[in-house]
Coordinates of N, CA and C in Angstrom, one line a residue:
X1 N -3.5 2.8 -3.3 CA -4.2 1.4 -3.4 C -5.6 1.5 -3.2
X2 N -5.8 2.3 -2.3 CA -7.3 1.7 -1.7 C -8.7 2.4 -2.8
X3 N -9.2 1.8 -3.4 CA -9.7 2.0 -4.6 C -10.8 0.8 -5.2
X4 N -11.8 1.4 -5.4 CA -13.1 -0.3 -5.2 C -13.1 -0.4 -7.1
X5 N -11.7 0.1 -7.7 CA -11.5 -0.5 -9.4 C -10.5 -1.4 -9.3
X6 N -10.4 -2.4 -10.4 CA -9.4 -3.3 -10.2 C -8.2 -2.6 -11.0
X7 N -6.7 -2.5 -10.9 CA -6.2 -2.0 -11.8 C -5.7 -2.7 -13.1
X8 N -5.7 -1.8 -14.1 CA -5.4 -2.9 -15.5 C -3.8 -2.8 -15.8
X9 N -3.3 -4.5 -15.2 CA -2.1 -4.2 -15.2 C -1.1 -4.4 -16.4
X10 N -0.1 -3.6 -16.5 CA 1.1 -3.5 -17.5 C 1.7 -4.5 -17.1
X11 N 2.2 -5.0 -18.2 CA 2.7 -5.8 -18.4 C 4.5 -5.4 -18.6
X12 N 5.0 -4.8 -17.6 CA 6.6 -4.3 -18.4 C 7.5 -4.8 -17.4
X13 N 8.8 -5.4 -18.2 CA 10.0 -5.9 -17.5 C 10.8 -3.8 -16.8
X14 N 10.3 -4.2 -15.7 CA 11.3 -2.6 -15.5 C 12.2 -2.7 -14.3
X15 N 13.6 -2.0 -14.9 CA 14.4 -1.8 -13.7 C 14.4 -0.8 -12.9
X16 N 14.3 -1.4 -11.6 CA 13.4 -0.3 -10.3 C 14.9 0.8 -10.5
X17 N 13.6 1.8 -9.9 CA 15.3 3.3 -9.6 C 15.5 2.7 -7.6
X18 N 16.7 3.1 -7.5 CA 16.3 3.2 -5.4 C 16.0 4.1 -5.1
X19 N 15.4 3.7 -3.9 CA 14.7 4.4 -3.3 C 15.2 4.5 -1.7
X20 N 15.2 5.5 -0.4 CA 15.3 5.2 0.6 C 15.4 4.1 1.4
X21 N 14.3 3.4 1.0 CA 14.7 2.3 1.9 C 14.7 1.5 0.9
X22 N 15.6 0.5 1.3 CA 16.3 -0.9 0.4 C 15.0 -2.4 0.3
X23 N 15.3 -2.9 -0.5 CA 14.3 -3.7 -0.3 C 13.4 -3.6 -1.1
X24 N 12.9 -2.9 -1.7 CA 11.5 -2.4 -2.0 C 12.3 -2.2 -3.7
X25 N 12.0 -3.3 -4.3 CA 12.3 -3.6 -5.6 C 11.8 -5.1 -6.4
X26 N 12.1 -5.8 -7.7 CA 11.7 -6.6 -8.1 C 12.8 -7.6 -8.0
X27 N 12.3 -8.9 -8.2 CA 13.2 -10.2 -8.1 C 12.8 -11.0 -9.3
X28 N 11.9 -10.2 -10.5 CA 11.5 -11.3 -11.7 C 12.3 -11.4 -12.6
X29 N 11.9 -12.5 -13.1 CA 12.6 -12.8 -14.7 C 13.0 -11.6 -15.6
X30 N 13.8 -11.7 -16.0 CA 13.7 -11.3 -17.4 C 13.8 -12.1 -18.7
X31 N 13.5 -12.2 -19.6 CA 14.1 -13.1 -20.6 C 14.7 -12.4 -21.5
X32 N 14.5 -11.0 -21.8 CA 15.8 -10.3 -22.3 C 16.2 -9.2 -21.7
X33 N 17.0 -8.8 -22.3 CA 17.8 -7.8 -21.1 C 17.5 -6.3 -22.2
X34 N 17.4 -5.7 -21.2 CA 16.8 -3.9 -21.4 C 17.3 -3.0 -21.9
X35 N 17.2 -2.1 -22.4 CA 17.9 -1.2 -22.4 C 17.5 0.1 -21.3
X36 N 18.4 0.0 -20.0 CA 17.6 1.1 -18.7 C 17.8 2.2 -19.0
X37 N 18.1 2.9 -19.9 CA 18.9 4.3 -20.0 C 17.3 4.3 -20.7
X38 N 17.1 3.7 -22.2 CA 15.3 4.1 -22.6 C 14.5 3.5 -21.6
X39 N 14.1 1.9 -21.0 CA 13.5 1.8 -20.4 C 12.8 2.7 -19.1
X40 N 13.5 3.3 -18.7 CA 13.1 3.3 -17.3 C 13.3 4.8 -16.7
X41 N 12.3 5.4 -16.6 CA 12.1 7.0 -16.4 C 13.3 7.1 -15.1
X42 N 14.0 8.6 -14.9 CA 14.3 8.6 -13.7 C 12.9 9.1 -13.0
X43 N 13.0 9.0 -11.8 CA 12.3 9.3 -10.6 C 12.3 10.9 -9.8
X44 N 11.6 11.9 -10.7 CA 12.1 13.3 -10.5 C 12.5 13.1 -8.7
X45 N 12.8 14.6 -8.7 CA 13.2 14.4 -6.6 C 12.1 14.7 -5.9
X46 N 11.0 16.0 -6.8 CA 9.9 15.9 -6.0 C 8.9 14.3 -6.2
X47 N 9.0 13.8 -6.6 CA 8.3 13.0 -6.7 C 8.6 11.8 -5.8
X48 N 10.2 11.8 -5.6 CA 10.9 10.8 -4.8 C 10.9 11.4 -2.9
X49 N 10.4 12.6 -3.1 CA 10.2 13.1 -1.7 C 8.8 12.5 -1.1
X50 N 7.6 12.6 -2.1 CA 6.3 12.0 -1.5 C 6.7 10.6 -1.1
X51 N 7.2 9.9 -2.3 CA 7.7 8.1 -1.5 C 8.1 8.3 -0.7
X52 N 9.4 9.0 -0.5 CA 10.3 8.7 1.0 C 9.1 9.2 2.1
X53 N 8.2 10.3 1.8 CA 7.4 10.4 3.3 C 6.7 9.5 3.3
X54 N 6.1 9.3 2.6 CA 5.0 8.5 2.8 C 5.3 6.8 3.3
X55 N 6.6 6.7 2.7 CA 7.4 5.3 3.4 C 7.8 5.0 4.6
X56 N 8.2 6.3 4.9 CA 8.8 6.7 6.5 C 7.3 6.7 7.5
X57 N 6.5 7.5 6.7 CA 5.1 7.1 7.5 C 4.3 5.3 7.7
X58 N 4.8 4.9 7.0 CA 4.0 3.4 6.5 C 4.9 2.7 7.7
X59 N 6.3 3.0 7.7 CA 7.5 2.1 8.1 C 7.1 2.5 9.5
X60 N 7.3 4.0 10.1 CA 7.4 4.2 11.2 C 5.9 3.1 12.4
X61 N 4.8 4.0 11.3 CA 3.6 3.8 12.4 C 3.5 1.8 12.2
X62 N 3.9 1.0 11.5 CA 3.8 -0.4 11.9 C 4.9 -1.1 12.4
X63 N 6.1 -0.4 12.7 CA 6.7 -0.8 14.3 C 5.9 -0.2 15.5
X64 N 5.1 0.3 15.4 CA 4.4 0.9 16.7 C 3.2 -0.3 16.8
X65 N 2.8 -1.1 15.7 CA 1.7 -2.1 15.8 C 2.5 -3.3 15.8
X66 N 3.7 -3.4 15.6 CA 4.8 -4.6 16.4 C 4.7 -5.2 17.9
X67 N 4.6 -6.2 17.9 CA 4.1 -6.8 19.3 C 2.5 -6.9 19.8
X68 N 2.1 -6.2 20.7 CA 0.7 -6.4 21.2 C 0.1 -6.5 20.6
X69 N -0.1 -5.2 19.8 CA -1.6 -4.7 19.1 C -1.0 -6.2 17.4
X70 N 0.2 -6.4 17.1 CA 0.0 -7.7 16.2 C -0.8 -8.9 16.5
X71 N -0.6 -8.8 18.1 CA -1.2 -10.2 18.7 C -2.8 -10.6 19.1
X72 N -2.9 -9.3 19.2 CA -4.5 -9.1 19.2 C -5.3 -9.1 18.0
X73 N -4.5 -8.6 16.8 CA -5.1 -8.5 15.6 C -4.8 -10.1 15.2
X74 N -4.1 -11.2 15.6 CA -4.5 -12.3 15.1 C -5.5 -13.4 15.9
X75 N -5.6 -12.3 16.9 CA -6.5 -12.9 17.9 C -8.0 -12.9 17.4
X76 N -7.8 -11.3 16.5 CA -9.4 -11.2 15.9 C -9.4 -12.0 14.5
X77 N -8.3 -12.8 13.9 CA -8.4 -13.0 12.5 C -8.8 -14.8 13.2
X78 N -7.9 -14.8 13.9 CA -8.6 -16.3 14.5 C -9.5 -16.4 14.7
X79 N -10.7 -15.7 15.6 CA -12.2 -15.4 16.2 C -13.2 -15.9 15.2
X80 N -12.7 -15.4 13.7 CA -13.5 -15.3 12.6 C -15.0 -14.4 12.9
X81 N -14.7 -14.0 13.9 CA -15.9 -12.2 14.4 C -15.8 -11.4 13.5
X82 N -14.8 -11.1 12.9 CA -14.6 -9.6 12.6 C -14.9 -8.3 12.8
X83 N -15.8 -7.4 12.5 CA -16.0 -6.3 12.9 C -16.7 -6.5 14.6
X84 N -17.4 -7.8 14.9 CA -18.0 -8.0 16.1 C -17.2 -8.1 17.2
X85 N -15.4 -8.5 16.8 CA -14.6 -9.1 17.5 C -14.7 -8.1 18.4
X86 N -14.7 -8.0 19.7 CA -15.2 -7.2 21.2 C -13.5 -6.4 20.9
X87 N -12.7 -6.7 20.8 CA -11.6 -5.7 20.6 C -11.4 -5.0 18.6
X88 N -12.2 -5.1 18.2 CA -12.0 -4.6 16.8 C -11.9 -2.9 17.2
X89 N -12.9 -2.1 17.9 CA -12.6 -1.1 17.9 C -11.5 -0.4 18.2
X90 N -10.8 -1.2 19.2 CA -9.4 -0.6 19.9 C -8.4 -0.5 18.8
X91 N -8.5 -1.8 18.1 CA -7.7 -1.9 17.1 C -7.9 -0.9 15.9
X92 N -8.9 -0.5 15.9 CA -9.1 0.4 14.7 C -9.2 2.0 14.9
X93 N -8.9 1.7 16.3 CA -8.8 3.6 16.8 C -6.9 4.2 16.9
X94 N -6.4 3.0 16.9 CA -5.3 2.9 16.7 C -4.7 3.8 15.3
X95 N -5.2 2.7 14.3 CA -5.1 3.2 13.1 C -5.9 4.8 12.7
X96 N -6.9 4.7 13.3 CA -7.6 6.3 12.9 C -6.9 7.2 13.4
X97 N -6.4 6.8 14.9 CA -5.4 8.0 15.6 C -4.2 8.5 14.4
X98 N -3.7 7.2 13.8 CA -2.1 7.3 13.2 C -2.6 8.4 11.7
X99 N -4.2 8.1 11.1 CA -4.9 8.8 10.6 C -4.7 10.0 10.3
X100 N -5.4 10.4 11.2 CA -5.5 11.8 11.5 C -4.4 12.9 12.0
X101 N -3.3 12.1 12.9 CA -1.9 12.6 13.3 C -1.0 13.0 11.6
X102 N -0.9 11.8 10.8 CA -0.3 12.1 10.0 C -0.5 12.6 8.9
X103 N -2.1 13.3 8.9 CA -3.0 13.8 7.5 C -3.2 12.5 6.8
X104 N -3.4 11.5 6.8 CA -3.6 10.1 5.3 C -4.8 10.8 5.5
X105 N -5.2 10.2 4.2 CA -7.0 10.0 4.0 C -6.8 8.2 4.5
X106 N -6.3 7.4 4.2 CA -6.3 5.8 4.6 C -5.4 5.2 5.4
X107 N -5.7 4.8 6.1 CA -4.3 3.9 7.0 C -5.3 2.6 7.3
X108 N -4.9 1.6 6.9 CA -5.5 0.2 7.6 C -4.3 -0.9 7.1
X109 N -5.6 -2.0 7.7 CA -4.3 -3.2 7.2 C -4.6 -4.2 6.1
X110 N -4.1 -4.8 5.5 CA -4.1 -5.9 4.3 C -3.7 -7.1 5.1
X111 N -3.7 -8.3 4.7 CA -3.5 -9.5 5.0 C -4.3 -10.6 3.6
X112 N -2.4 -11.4 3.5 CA -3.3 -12.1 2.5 C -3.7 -13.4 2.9
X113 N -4.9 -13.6 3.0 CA -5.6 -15.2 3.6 C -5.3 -16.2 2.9
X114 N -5.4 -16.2 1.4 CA -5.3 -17.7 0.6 C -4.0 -16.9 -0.2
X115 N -3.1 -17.4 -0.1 CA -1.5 -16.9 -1.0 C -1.7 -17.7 -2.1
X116 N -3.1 -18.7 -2.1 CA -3.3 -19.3 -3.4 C -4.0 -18.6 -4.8
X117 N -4.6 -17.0 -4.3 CA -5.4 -16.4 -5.0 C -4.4 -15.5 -5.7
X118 N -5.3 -14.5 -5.7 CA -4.6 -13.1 -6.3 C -5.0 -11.6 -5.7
X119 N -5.4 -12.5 -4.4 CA -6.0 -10.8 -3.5 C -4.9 -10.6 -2.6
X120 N -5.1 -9.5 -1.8 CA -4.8 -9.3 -0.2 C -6.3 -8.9 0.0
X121 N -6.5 -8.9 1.1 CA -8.0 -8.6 1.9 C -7.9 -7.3 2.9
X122 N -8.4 -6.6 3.2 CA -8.6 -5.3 3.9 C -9.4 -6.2 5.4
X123 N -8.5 -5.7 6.1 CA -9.4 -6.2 7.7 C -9.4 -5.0 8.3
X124 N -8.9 -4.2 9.5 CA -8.7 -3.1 10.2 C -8.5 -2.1 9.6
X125 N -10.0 -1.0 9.3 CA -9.9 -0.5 8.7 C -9.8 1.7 8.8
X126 N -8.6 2.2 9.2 CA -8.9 3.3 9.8 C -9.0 4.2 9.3
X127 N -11.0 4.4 8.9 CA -11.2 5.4 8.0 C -12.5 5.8 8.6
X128 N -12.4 7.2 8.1 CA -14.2 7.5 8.0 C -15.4 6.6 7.7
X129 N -15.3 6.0 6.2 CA -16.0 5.6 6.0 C -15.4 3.9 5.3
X130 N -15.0 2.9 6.5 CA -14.2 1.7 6.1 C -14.8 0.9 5.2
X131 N -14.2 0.3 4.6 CA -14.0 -0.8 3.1 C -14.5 -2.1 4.4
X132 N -15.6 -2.7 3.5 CA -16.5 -3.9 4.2 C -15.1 -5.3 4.2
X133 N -15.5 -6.0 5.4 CA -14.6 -6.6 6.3 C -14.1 -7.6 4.9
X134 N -13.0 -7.7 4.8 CA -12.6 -8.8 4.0 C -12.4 -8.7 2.5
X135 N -12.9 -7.1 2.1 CA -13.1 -6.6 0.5 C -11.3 -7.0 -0.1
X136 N -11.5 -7.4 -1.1 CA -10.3 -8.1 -1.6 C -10.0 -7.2 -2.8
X137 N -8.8 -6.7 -2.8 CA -7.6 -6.1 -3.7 C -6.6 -6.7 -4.5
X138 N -6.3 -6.6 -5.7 CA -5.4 -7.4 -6.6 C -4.1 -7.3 -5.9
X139 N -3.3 -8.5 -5.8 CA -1.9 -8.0 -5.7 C -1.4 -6.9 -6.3
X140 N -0.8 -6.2 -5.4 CA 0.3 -5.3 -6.3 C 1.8 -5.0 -5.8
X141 N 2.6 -5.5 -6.4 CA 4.1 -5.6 -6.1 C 4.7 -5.2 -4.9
X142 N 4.2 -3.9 -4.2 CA 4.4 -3.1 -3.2 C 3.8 -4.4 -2.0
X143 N 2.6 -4.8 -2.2 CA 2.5 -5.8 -1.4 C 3.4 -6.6 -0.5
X144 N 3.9 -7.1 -1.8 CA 4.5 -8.6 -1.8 C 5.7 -8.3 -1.2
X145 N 6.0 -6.7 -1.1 CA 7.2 -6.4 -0.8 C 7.3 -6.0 0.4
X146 N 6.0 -5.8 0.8 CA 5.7 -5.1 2.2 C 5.8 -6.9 3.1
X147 N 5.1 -7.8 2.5 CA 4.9 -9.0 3.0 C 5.9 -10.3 2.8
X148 N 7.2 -9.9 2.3 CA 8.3 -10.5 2.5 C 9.2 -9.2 3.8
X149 N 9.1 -8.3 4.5 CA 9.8 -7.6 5.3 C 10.5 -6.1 5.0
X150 N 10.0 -5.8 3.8 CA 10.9 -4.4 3.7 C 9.9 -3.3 3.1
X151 N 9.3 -2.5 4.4 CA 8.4 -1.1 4.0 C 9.6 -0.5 2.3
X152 N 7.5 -0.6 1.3 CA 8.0 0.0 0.4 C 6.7 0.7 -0.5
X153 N 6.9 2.0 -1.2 CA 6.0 2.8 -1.5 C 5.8 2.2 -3.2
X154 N 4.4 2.2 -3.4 CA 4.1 2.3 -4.9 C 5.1 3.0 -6.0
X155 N 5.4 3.0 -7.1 CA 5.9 3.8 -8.4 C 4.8 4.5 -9.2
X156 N 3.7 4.5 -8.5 CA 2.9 6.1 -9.3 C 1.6 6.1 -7.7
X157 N 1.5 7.7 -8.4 CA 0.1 8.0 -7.9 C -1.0 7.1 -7.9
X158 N -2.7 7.4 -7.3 CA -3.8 7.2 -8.4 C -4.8 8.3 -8.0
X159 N -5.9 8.4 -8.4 CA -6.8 10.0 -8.0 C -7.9 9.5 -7.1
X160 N -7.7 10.1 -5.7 CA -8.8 9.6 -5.1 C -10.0 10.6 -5.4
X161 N -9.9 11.7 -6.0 CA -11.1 12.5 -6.8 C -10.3 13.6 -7.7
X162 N -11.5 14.5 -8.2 CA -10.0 14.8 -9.3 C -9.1 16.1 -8.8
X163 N -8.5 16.0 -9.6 CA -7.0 16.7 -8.9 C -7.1 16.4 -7.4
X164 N -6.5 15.4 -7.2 CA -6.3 15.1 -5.8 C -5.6 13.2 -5.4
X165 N -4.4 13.8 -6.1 CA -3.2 12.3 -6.3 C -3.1 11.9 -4.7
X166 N -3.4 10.6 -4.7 CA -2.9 10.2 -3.3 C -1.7 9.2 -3.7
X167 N -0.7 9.2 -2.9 CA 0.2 8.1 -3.1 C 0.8 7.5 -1.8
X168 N 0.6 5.8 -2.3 CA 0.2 4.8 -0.9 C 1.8 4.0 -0.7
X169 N 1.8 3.8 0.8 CA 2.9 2.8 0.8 C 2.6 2.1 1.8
X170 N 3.6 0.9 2.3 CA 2.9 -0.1 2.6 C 4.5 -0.6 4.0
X171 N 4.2 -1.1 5.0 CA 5.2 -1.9 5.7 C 4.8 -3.4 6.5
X172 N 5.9 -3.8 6.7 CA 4.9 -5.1 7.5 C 4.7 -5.0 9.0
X173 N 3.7 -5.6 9.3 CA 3.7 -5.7 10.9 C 3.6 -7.1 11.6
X174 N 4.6 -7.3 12.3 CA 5.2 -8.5 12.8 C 4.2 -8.7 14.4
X175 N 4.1 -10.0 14.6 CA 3.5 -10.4 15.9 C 4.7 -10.1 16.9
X176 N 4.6 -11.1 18.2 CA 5.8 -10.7 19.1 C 6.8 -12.1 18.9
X177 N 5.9 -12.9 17.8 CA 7.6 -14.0 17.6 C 8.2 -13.7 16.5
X178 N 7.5 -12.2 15.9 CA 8.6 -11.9 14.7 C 8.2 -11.9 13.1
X179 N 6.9 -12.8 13.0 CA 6.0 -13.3 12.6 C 5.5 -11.9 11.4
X180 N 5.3 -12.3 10.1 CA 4.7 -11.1 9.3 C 3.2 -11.6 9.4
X181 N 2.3 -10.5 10.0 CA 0.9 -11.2 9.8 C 0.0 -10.2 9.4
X182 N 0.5 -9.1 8.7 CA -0.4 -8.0 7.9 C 0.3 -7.1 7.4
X183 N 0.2 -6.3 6.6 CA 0.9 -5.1 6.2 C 0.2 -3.9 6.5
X184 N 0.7 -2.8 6.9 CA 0.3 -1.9 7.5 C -0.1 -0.9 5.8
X185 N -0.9 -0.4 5.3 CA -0.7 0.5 4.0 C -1.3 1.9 4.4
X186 N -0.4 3.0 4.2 CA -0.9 4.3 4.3 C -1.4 5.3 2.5
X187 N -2.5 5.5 2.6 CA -2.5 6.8 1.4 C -2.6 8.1 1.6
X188 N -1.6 8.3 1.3 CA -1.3 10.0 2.0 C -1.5 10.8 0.5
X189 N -2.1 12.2 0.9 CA -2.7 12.9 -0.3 C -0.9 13.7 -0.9
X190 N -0.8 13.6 -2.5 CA 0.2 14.0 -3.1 C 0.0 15.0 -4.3
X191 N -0.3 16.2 -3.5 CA -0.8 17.7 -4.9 C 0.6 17.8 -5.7
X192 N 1.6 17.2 -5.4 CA 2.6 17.5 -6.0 C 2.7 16.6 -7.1
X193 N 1.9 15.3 -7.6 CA 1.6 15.1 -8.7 C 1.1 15.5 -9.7
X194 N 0.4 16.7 -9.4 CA -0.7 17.5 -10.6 C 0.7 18.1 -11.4
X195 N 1.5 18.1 -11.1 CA 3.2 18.9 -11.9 C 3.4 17.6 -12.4
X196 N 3.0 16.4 -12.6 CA 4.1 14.8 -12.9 C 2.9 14.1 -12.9
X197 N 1.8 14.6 -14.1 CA 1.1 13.1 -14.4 C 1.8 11.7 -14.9
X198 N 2.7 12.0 -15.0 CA 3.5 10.5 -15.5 C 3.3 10.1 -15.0
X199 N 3.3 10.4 -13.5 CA 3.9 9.3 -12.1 C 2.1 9.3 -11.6
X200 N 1.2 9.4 -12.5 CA 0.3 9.0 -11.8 C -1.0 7.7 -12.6
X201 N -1.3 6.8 -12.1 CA -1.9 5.7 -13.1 C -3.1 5.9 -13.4
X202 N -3.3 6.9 -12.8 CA -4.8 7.5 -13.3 C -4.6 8.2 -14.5
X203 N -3.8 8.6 -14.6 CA -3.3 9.7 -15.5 C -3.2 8.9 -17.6
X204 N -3.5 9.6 -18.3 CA -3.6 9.4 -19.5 C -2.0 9.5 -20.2
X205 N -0.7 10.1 -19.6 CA 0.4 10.0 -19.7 C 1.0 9.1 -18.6
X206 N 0.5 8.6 -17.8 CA 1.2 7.9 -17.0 C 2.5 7.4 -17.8
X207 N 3.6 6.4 -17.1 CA 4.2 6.3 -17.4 C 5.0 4.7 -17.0
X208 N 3.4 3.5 -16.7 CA 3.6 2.4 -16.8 C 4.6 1.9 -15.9
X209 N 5.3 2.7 -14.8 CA 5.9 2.5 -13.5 C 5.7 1.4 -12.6
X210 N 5.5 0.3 -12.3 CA 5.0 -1.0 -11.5 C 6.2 -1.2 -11.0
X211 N 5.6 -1.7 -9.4 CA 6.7 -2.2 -8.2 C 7.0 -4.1 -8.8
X212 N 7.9 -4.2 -9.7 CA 7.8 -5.9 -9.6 C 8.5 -6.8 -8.5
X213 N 7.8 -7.7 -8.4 CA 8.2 -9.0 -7.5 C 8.7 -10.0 -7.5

């Protein structure tokens, strides 16, 4: 995800493959019905191994931001401080720790402020060099899927430089009443895409893969 281009989205009715964790699929229309055998690539196994880590990473580290550290992070979104909010750093050493433990190049959080738009916003940001408070990202299905309750990873790569596929997933993080109030998104680096440009949207053969919602 984390990427300062907007993505140019496809437009395709596709039936998701499963994946490890449940949930993490579409609920749209169709107006006609497919054919899944041509539509819809399988999901080689190495490729289904980067999702599942990288899911397991996204899922695990935002139950650890369940409870307190939720309640402080809506403490700083209330404040309207943001980076000045006198606890922003704690909150964001958090995320650098989970960082650097798990190899990502990104771990921060999203939250969408107006559900009337077409962004999520980047607030807590645990990186070297963090995305300016508030920088706004197109929806992307994994989102919406992270932000209805069920950690789920993207359906392709993208290049955070070249030869060098990162592939991002996303879980929710709940306050202490239970409350979804950000999604946690990890991009962990994936060399095992340079074998499967399909699976990557940078890529010139990509293979039009979208999480739908």
């Amino acid at each position: 995800m984390r990427k300062h281009s907007k993505w140019l989205r496809v437009l395709l009715v596709l039936a998701l493959a499963l994946f490890a964790f449940a949930g993490c699929g579409g609920n749209g229309g169709e107006e006609e019905p497919i054919d899944i055998e041509d539509e819809t690539p399988e999901i080689p196994a190495e490729v289904q191994a980067v999702m599942d880590h990288v899911t397991s990473l996204a899922a695990n580290y935002a139950l650890q931001l369940d409870g307190e550290w939720a309640d402080e992070y809506v403490a700083l979104l209330e404040s309207g401080q943001g980076w000045d909010y006198p606890g922003y750093e704690d909150l964001k050493a958090t995320l650098d720790q989970f960082r650097i433990e798990s190899g990502a190049y990104y771990v921060y959080i999203l939250t969408d402020m107006d559900p009337d738009d077409d962004y999520f916003e980047i607030t807590v940001d645990g990186s070297e060099e963090p995305d300016d408070w508030m920088y706004q990202y197109e929806i992307e299905g994994q989102f919406l899927v992270a932000q209805n309750g069920e950690p789920c990873a993207a359906l392709s790569a993208w290049d955070n430089d070249v030869d060098d596929p990162v592939w991002s997933a996303f879980a929710p993080v709940h306050d202490s009443e239970g409350n979804v109030v950000g999604i946690l998104g990890v991009d962990y680096p994936a060399p095992e895409i340079l074998d499967f440009p399909e699976w990557n949207r940078d890529s010139d053969e990509w293979n039009g893969m979208e999480v739908e919602f």
